[in-house]
Short mmCIF file of N, CA and C in Angstrom, two decimals:
data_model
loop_
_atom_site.label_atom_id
_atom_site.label_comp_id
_atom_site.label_asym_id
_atom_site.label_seq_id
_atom_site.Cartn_x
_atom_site.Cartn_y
_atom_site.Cartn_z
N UNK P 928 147.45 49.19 9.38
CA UNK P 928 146.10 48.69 9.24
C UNK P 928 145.72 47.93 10.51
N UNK P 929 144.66 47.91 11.06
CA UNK P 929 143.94 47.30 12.73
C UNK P 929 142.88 46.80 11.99
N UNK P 930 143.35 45.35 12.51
CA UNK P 930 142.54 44.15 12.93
C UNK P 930 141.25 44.76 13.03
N UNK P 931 140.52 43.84 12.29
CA UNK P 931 138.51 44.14 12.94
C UNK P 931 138.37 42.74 13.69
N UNK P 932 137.99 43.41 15.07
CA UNK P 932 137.72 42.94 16.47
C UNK P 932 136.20 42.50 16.13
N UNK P 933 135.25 41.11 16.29
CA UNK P 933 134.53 40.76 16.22
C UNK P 933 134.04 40.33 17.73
N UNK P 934 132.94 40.82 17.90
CA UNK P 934 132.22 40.34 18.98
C UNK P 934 130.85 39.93 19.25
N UNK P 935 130.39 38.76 19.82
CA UNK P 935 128.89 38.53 19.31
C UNK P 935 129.15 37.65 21.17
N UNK P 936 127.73 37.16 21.24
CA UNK P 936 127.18 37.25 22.53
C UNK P 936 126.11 36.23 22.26
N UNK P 937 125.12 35.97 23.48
CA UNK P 937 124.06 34.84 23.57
C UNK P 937 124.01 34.98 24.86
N UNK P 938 122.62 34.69 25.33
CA UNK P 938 121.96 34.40 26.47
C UNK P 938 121.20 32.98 26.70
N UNK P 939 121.95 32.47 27.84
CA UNK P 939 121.68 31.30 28.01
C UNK P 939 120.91 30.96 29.86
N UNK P 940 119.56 30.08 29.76
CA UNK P 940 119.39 29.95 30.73
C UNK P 940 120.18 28.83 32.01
N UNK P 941 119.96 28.91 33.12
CA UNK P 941 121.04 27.97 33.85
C UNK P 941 120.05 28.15 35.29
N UNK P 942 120.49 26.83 36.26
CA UNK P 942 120.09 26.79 37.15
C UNK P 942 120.78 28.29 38.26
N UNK P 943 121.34 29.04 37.75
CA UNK P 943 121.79 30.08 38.21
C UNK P 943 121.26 31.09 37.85
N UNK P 944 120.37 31.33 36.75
CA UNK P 944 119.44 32.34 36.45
C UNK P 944 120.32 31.99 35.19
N UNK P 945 120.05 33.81 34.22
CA UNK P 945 120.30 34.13 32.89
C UNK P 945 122.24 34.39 33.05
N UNK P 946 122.85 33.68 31.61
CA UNK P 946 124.19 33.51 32.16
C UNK P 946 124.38 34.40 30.73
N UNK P 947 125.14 35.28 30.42
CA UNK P 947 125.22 36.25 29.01
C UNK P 947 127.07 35.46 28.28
N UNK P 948 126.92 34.78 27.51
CA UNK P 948 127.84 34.14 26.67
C UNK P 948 128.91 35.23 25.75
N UNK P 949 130.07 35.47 25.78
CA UNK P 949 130.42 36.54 25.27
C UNK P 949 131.72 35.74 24.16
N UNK P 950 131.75 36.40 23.14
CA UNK P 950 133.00 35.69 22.06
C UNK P 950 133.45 36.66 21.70
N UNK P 951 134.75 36.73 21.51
CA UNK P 951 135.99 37.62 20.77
C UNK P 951 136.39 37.24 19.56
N UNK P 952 136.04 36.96 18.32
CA UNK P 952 136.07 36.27 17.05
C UNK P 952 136.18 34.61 17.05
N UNK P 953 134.76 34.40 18.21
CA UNK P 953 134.53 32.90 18.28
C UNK P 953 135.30 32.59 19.11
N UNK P 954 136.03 33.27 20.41
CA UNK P 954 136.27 32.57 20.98
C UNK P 954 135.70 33.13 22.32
N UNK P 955 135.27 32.32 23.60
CA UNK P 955 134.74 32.83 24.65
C UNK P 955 135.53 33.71 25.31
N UNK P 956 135.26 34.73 25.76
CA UNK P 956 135.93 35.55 26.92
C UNK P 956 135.24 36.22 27.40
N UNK P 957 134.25 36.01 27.76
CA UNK P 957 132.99 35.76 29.41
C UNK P 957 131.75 35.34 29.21
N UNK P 958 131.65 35.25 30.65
CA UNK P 958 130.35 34.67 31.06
C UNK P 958 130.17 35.49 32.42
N UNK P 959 128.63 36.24 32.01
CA UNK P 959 128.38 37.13 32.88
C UNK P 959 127.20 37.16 33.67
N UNK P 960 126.89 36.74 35.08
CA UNK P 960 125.47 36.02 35.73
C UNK P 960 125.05 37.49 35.70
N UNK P 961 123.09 37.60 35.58
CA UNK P 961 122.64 38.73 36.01
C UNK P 961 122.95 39.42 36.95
N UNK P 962 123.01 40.90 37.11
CA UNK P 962 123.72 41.31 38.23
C UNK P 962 124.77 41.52 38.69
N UNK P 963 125.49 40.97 37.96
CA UNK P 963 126.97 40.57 38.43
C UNK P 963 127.98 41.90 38.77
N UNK P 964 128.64 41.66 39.70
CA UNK P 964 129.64 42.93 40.02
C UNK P 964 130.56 42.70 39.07
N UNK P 965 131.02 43.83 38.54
CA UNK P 965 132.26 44.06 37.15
C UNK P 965 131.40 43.39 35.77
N UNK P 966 130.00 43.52 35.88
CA UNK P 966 130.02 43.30 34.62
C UNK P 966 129.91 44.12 33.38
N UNK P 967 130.66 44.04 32.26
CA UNK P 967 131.02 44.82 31.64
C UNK P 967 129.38 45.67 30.94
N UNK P 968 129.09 46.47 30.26
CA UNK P 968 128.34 47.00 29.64
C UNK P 968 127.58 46.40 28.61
N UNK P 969 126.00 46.12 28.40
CA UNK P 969 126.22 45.46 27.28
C UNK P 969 126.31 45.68 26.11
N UNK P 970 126.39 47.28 25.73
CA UNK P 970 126.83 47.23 24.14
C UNK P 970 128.36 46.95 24.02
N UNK P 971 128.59 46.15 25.08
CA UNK P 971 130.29 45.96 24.78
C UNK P 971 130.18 44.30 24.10
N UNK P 972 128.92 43.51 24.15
CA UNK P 972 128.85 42.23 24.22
C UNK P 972 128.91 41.88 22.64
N UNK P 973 128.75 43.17 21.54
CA UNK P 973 128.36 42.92 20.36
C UNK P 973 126.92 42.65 20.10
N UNK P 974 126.84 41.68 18.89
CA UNK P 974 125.37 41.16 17.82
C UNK P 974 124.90 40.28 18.46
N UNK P 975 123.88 39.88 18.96
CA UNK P 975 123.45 38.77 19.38
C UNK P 975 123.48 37.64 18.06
N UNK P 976 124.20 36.54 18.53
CA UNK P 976 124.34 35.06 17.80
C UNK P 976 124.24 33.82 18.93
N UNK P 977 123.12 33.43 18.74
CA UNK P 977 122.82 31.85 19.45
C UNK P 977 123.27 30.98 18.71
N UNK P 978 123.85 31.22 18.31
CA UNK P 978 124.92 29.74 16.55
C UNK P 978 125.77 29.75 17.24
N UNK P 979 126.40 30.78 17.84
CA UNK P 979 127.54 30.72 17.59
C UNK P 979 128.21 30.24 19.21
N UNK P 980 127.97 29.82 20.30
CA UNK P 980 127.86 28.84 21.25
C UNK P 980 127.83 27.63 21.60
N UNK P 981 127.76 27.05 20.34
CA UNK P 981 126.91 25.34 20.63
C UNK P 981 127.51 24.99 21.44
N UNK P 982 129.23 24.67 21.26
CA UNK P 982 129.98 23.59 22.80
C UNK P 982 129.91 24.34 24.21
N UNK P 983 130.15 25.58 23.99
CA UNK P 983 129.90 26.32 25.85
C UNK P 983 128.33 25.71 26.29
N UNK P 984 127.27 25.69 25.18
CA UNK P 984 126.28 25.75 26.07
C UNK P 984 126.15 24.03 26.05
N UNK P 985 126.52 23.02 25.15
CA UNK P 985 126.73 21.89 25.61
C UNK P 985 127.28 21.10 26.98
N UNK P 986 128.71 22.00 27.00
CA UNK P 986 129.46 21.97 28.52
C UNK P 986 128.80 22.44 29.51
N UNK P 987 128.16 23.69 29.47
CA UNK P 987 127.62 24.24 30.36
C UNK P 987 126.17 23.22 30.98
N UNK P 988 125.74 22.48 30.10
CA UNK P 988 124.35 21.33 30.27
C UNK P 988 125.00 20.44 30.37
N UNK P 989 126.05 20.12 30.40
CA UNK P 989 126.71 18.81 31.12
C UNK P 989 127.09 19.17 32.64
N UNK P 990 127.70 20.30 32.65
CA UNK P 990 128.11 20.46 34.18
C UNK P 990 126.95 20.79 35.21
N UNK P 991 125.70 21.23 35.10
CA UNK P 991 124.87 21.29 35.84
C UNK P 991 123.69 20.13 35.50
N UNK P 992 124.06 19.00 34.48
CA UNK P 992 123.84 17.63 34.86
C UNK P 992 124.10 16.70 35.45
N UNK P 993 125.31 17.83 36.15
CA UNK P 993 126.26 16.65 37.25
C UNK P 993 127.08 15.98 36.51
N UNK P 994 127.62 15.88 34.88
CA UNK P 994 128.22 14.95 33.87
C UNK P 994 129.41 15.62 33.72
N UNK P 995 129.72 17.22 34.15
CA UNK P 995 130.90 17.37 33.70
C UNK P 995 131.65 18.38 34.89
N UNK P 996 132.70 17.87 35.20
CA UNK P 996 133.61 18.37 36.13
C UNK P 996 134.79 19.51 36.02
N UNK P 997 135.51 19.25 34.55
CA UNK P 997 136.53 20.27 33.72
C UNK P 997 135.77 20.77 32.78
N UNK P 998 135.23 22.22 32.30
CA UNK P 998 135.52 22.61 31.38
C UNK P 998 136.37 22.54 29.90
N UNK P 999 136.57 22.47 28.97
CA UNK P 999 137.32 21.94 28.22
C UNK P 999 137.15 22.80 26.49
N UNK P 1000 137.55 24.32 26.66
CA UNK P 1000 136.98 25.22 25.54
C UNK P 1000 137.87 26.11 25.62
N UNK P 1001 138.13 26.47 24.31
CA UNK P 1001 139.24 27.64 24.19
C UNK P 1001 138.89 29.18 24.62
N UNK P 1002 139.73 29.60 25.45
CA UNK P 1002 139.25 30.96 26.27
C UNK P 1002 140.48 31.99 25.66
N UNK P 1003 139.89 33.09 25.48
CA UNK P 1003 141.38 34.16 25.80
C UNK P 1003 140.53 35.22 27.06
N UNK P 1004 141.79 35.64 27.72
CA UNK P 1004 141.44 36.77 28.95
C UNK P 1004 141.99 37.96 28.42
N UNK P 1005 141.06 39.14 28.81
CA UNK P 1005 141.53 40.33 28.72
C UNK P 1005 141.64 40.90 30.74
N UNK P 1006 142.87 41.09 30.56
CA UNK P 1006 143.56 41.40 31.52
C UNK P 1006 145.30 41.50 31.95
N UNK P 1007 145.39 42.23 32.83
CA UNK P 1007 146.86 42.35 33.14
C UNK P 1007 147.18 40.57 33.12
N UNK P 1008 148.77 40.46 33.28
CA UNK P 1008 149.67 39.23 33.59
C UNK P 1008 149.46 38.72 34.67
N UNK P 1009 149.28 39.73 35.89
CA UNK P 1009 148.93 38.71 37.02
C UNK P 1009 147.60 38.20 37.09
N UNK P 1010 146.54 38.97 37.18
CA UNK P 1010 144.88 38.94 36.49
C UNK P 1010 145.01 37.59 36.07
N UNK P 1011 145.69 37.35 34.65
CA UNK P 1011 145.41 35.93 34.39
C UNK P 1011 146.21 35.04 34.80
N UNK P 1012 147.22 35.11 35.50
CA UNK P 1012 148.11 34.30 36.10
C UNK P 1012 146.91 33.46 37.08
N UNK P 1013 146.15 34.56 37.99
CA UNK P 1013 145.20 34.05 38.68
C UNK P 1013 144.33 33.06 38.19
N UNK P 1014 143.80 34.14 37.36
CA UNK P 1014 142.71 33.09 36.37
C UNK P 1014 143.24 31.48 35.82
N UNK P 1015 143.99 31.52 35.35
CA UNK P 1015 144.46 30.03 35.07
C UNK P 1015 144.46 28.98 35.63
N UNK P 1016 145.33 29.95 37.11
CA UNK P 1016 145.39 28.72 38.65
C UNK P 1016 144.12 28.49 38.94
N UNK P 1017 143.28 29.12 39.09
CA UNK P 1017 141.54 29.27 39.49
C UNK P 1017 141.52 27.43 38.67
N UNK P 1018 141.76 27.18 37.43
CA UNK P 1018 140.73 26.56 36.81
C UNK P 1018 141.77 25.23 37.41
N UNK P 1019 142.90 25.03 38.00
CA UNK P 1019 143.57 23.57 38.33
C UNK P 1019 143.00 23.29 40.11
N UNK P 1020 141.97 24.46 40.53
CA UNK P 1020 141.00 24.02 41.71
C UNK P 1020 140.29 22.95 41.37
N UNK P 1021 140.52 21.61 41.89
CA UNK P 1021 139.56 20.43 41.71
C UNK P 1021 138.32 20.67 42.07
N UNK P 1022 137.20 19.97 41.01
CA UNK P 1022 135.77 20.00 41.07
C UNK P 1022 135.21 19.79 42.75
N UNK P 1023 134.38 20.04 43.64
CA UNK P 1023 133.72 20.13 44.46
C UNK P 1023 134.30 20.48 45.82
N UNK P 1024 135.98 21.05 45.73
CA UNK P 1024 137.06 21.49 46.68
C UNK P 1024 136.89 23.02 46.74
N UNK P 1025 137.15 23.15 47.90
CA UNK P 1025 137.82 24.88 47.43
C UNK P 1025 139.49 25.36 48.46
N UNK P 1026 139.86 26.44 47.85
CA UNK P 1026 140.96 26.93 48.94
C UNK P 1026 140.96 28.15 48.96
N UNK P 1027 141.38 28.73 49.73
CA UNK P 1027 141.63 30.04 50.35
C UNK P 1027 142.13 30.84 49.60
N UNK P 1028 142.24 32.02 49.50
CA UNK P 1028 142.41 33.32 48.62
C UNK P 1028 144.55 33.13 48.80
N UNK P 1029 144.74 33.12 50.28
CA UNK P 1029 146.14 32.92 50.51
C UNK P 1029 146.91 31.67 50.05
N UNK P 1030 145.80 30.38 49.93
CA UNK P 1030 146.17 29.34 49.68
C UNK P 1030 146.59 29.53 48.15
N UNK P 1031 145.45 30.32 47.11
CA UNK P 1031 145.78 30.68 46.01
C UNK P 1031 147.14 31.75 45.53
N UNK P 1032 147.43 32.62 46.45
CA UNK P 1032 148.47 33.39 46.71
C UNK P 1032 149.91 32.56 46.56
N UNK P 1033 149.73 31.39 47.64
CA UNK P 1033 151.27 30.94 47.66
C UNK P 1033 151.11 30.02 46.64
N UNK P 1034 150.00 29.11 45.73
CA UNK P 1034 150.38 28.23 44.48
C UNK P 1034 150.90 29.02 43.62
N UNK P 1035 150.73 30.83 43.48
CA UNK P 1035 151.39 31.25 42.58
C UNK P 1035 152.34 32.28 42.72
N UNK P 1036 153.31 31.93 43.72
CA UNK P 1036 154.47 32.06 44.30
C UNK P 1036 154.74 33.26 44.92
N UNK P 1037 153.42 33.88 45.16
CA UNK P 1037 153.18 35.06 46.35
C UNK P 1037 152.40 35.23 47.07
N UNK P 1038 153.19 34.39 48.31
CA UNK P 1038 151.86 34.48 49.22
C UNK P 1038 151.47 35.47 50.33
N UNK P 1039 152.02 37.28 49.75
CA UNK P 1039 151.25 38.29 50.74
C UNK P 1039 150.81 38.64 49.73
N UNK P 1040 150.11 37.99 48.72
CA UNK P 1040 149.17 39.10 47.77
C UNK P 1040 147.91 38.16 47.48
N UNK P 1041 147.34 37.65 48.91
CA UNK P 1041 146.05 37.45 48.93
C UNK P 1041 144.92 38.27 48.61
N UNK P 1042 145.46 39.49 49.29
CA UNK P 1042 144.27 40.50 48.60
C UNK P 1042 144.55 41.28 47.36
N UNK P 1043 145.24 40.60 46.46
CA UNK P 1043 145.51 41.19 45.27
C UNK P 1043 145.09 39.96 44.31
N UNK P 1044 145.28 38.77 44.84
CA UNK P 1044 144.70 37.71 44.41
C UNK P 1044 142.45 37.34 44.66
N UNK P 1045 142.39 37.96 45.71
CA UNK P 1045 141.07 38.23 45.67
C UNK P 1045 140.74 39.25 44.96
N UNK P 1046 141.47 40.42 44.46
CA UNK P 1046 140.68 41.16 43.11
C UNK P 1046 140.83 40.68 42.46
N UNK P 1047 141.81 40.27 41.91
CA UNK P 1047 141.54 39.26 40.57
C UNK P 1047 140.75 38.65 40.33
N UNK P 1048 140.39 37.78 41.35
CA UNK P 1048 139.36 36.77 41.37
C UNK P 1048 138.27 37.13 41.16
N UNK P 1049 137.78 38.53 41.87
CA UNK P 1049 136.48 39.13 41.34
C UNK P 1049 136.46 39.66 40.48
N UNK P 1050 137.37 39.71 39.26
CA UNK P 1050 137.14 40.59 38.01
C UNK P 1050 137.33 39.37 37.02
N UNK P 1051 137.16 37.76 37.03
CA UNK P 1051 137.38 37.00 37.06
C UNK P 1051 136.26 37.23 35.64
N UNK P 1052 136.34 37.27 34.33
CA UNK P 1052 135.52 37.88 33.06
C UNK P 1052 134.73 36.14 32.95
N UNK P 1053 135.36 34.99 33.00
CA UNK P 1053 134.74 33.68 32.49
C UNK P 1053 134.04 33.18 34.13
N UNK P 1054 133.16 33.72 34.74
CA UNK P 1054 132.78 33.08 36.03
C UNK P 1054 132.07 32.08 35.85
N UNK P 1055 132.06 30.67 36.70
CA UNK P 1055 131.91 29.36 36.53
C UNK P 1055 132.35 28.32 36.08
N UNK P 1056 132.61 28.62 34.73
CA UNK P 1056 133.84 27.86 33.64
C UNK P 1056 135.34 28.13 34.47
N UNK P 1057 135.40 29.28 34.84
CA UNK P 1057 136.96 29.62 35.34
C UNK P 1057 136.05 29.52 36.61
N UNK P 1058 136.19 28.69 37.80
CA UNK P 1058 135.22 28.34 39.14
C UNK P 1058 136.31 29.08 40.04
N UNK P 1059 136.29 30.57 39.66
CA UNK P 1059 136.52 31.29 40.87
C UNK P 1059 135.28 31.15 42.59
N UNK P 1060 134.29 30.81 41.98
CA UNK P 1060 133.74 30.26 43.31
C UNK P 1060 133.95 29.49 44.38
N UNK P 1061 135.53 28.81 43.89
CA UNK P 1061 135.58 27.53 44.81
C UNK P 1061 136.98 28.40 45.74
N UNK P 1062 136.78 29.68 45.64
CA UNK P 1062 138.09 30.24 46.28
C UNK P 1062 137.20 30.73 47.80
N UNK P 1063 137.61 30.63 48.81
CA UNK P 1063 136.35 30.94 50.13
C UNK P 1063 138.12 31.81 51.46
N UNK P 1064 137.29 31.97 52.32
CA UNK P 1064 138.25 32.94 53.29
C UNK P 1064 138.89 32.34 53.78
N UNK P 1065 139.89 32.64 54.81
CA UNK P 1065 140.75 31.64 54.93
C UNK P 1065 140.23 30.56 56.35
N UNK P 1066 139.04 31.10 57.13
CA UNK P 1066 138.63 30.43 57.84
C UNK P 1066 137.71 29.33 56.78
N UNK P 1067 137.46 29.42 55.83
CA UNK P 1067 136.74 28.41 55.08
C UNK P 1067 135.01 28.87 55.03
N UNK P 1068 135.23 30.58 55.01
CA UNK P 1068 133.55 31.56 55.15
C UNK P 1068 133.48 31.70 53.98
N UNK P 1069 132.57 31.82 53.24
CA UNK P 1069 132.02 32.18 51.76
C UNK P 1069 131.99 34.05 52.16
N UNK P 1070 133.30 34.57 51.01
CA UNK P 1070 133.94 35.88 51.12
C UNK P 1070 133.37 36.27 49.57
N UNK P 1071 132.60 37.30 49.54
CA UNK P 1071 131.81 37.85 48.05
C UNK P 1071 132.46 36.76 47.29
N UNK P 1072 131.40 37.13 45.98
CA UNK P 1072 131.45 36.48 44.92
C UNK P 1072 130.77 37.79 43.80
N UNK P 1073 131.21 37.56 42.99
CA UNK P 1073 130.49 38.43 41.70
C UNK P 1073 129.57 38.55 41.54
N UNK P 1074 128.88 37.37 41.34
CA UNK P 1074 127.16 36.83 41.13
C UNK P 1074 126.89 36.63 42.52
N UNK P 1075 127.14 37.29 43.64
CA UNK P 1075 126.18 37.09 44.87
C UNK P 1075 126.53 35.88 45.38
N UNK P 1076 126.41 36.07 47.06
CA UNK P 1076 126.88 35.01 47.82
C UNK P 1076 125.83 33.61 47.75
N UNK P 1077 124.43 34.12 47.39
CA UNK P 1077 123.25 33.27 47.47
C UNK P 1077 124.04 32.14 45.96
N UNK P 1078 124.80 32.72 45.00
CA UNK P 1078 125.04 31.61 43.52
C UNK P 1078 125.90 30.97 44.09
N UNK P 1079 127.15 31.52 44.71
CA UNK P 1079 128.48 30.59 45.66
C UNK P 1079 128.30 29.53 45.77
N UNK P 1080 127.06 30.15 47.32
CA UNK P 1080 126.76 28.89 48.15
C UNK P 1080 125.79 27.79 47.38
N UNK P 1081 125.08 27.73 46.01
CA UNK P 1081 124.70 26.70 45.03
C UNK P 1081 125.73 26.17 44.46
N UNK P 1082 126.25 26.62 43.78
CA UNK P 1082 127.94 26.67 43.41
C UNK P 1082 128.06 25.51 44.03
N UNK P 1083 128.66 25.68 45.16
CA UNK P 1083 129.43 24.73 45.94
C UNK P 1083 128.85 23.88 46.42
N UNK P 1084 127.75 23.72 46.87
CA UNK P 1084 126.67 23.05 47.60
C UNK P 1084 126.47 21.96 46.08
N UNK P 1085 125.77 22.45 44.92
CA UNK P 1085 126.28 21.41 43.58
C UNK P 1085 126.93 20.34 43.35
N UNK P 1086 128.25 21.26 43.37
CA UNK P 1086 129.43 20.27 43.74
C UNK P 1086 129.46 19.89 44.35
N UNK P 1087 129.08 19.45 45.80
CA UNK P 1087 129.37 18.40 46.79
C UNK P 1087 127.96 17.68 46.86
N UNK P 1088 127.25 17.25 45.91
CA UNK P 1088 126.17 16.70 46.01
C UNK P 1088 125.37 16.96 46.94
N UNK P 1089 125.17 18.28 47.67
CA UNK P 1089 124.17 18.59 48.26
C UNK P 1089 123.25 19.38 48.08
N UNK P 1090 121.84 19.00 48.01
CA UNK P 1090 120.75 19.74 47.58
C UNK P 1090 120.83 21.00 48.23
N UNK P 1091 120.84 21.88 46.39
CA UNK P 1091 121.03 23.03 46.47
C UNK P 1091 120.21 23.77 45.82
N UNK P 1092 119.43 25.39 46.74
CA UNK P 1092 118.85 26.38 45.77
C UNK P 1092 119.36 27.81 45.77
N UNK P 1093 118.87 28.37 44.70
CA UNK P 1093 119.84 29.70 44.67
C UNK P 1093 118.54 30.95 45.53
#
Protein backbone atom coordinates (compact mmCIF):
# COMPACT_ATOMS: atom_id res chain seq x y z
CA UNK A 1 0.00 0.00 0.00
CA UNK A 2 1.70 3.87 -0.98
CA UNK A 3 1.44 6.60 1.11
CA UNK A 4 -0.93 9.53 -0.31
CA UNK A 5 1.58 12.34 -0.98
CA UNK A 6 -0.21 15.66 -0.16
CA UNK A 7 0.69 18.81 -1.73
CA UNK A 8 -0.78 22.31 -1.50
CA UNK A 9 0.94 25.67 -2.31
CA UNK A 10 0.25 29.65 -1.79
CA UNK A 11 1.38 32.72 -3.32
CA UNK A 12 2.86 35.22 -1.41
CA UNK A 13 3.86 38.81 -2.17
CA UNK A 14 7.57 40.05 -1.15
CA UNK A 15 9.80 42.84 -1.82
CA UNK A 16 11.21 40.39 -4.42
CA UNK A 17 8.13 40.14 -6.46
CA UNK A 18 5.56 36.97 -6.24
CA UNK A 19 7.36 34.13 -4.06
CA UNK A 20 5.09 30.55 -4.75
CA UNK A 21 5.05 28.67 -1.11
CA UNK A 22 5.14 24.92 -1.67
CA UNK A 23 4.20 22.04 1.25
CA UNK A 24 4.69 18.28 1.19
CA UNK A 25 1.95 17.24 3.85
CA UNK A 26 2.47 20.66 5.66
CA UNK A 27 5.68 20.78 5.47
CA UNK A 28 7.68 23.42 3.25
CA UNK A 29 9.83 22.17 0.46
CA UNK A 30 10.05 25.33 -1.76
CA UNK A 31 9.96 28.56 -2.42
CA UNK A 32 9.92 29.54 -5.92
CA UNK A 33 10.63 33.52 -7.15
CA UNK A 34 8.83 34.30 -10.56
CA UNK A 35 10.90 33.18 -13.25
CA UNK A 36 13.06 31.30 -11.56
CA UNK A 37 15.60 28.85 -13.25
CA UNK A 38 14.70 25.07 -12.13
CA UNK A 39 11.46 25.95 -11.27
CA UNK A 40 9.48 23.09 -11.01
CA UNK A 41 6.02 23.01 -13.00
CA UNK A 42 3.09 24.27 -11.49
CA UNK A 43 0.72 21.50 -11.52
CA UNK A 44 3.43 19.93 -9.48
CA UNK A 45 2.63 22.65 -6.60
CA UNK A 46 -0.83 20.90 -5.82
CA UNK A 47 -4.39 22.83 -4.37
CA UNK A 48 -3.96 26.17 -3.65
CA UNK A 49 -4.21 26.73 0.43
CA UNK A 50 -3.37 30.24 1.95
CA UNK A 51 -4.16 28.50 5.63
CA UNK A 52 -1.92 26.55 5.32
CA UNK A 53 1.44 28.94 5.55
CA UNK A 54 0.85 31.17 8.43
CA UNK A 55 4.61 30.82 10.13
CA UNK A 56 6.63 30.85 6.56
CA UNK A 57 4.75 33.87 5.68
CA UNK A 58 5.16 35.33 9.29
CA UNK A 59 9.07 34.62 9.02
CA UNK A 60 9.16 35.61 5.72
CA UNK A 61 7.55 39.46 7.06
CA UNK A 62 9.94 39.42 9.68
CA UNK A 63 12.99 38.94 7.56
CA UNK A 64 12.29 41.62 5.05
CA UNK A 65 11.39 43.81 8.17
CA UNK A 66 14.85 43.65 8.90
CA UNK A 67 13.54 41.57 12.39
CA UNK A 68 14.66 38.29 11.35
CA UNK A 69 18.06 36.91 10.48
CA UNK A 70 17.61 32.71 10.88
CA UNK A 71 14.84 31.18 9.47
CA UNK A 72 13.48 28.79 11.94
CA UNK A 73 10.70 26.13 10.11
CA UNK A 74 10.64 22.62 9.41
CA UNK A 75 11.87 21.84 5.77
CA UNK A 76 12.33 18.42 4.00
CA UNK A 77 14.54 18.46 0.56
CA UNK A 78 13.94 16.44 -2.33
CA UNK A 79 17.22 15.68 -3.64
CA UNK A 80 20.33 13.53 -3.93
CA UNK A 81 22.75 13.30 -0.48
CA UNK A 82 25.13 15.66 -1.68
CA UNK A 83 22.28 18.24 -3.09
CA UNK A 84 21.32 18.46 0.49
CA UNK A 85 24.49 18.11 2.14
CA UNK A 86 24.86 21.53 0.29
CA UNK A 87 21.68 22.79 1.14
CA UNK A 88 22.07 22.51 4.87
CA UNK A 89 25.65 24.13 4.88
CA UNK A 90 23.98 27.02 2.72
CA UNK A 91 21.73 27.80 5.80
CA UNK A 92 24.99 27.97 8.72
CA UNK A 93 26.12 31.14 6.08
CA UNK A 94 25.74 34.04 8.61
CA UNK A 95 23.06 36.72 7.90
CA UNK A 96 24.54 39.68 5.71
CA UNK A 97 28.10 37.55 4.84
CA UNK A 98 28.70 35.59 1.94
CA UNK A 99 31.48 32.93 0.71
CA UNK A 100 32.59 31.47 -2.25
CA UNK A 101 31.24 28.43 -4.06
CA UNK A 102 35.00 26.78 -3.16
CA UNK A 103 34.82 28.23 0.21
CA UNK A 104 31.50 26.16 0.41
CA UNK A 105 33.28 23.12 -1.21
CA UNK A 106 36.01 22.78 1.46
CA UNK A 107 33.30 23.39 4.72
CA UNK A 108 31.98 20.24 3.28
CA UNK A 109 35.07 18.35 2.99
CA UNK A 110 35.54 18.68 -0.82
CA UNK A 111 37.13 21.23 -1.94
CA UNK A 112 37.49 20.39 -5.99
CA UNK A 113 33.79 20.14 -6.22
CA UNK A 114 33.09 23.79 -6.39
CA UNK A 115 31.37 23.35 -9.46
CA UNK A 116 29.36 20.59 -8.28
CA UNK A 117 28.65 22.59 -5.28
CA UNK A 118 27.45 25.53 -7.50
CA UNK A 119 24.80 23.14 -9.09
CA UNK A 120 23.53 22.35 -6.17
CA UNK A 121 23.21 25.58 -5.15
CA UNK A 122 21.18 26.44 -8.14
CA UNK A 123 18.72 23.70 -7.82
CA UNK A 124 18.57 24.95 -4.31
CA UNK A 125 14.17 24.04 -4.11
CA UNK A 126 13.82 26.53 -0.61
CA UNK A 127 15.56 29.87 -2.21
CA UNK A 128 15.93 32.64 0.43
CA UNK A 129 14.97 30.70 3.53
CA UNK A 130 17.92 28.30 2.46
CA UNK A 131 20.09 31.94 1.41
CA UNK A 132 21.86 30.26 -1.31
CA UNK A 133 22.30 33.92 -2.40
CA UNK A 134 24.94 34.66 -0.04
CA UNK A 135 27.24 32.10 -2.04
CA UNK A 136 29.19 34.74 -4.78
CA UNK A 137 32.56 33.76 -7.07
CA UNK A 138 35.51 33.35 -5.74
CA UNK A 139 36.74 36.84 -6.64
CA UNK A 140 33.70 38.00 -4.49
CA UNK A 141 31.45 38.72 -8.30
CA UNK A 142 27.77 37.99 -8.01
CA UNK A 143 27.90 34.39 -10.21
CA UNK A 144 23.95 33.54 -11.40
CA UNK A 145 21.42 33.10 -9.11
CA UNK A 146 18.03 31.32 -9.81
CA UNK A 147 15.82 34.32 -9.41
CA UNK A 148 18.19 36.58 -11.47
CA UNK A 149 21.23 38.48 -10.64
CA UNK A 150 19.04 41.86 -10.31
CA UNK A 151 17.17 39.63 -6.70
CA UNK A 152 21.03 38.62 -5.48
CA UNK A 153 22.22 41.89 -5.64
CA UNK A 154 18.82 43.10 -3.26
CA UNK A 155 19.44 40.03 -1.45
CA UNK A 156 22.59 41.09 -0.30
CA UNK A 157 22.50 44.71 -0.51
CA UNK A 158 19.28 44.03 2.35
CA UNK A 159 21.42 42.40 4.36
CA UNK A 160 24.06 44.79 4.70
CA UNK A 161 21.77 47.65 5.32
CA UNK A 162 22.14 49.14 2.12
CA UNK A 163 19.44 50.72 0.21
CA UNK A 164 18.28 48.31 -2.03
CA UNK A 165 16.00 47.85 -5.35
CA UNK A 166 15.27 44.92 -7.37
Amino acid sequence: MTATITRSHTVVDSPVGALTLVATDGVLCGLYMEQQRHRPPEETFGERDDEAFGEVITQLGEYFAGDRERFDLPMTFAGTDFQRSVWTQLREIPYGETISYGELAARLGKPAASRAVGLANGKNPIGLIVPCHRVVGSSGDLTGYGGGLPRKRYLLDFERGLTAQV
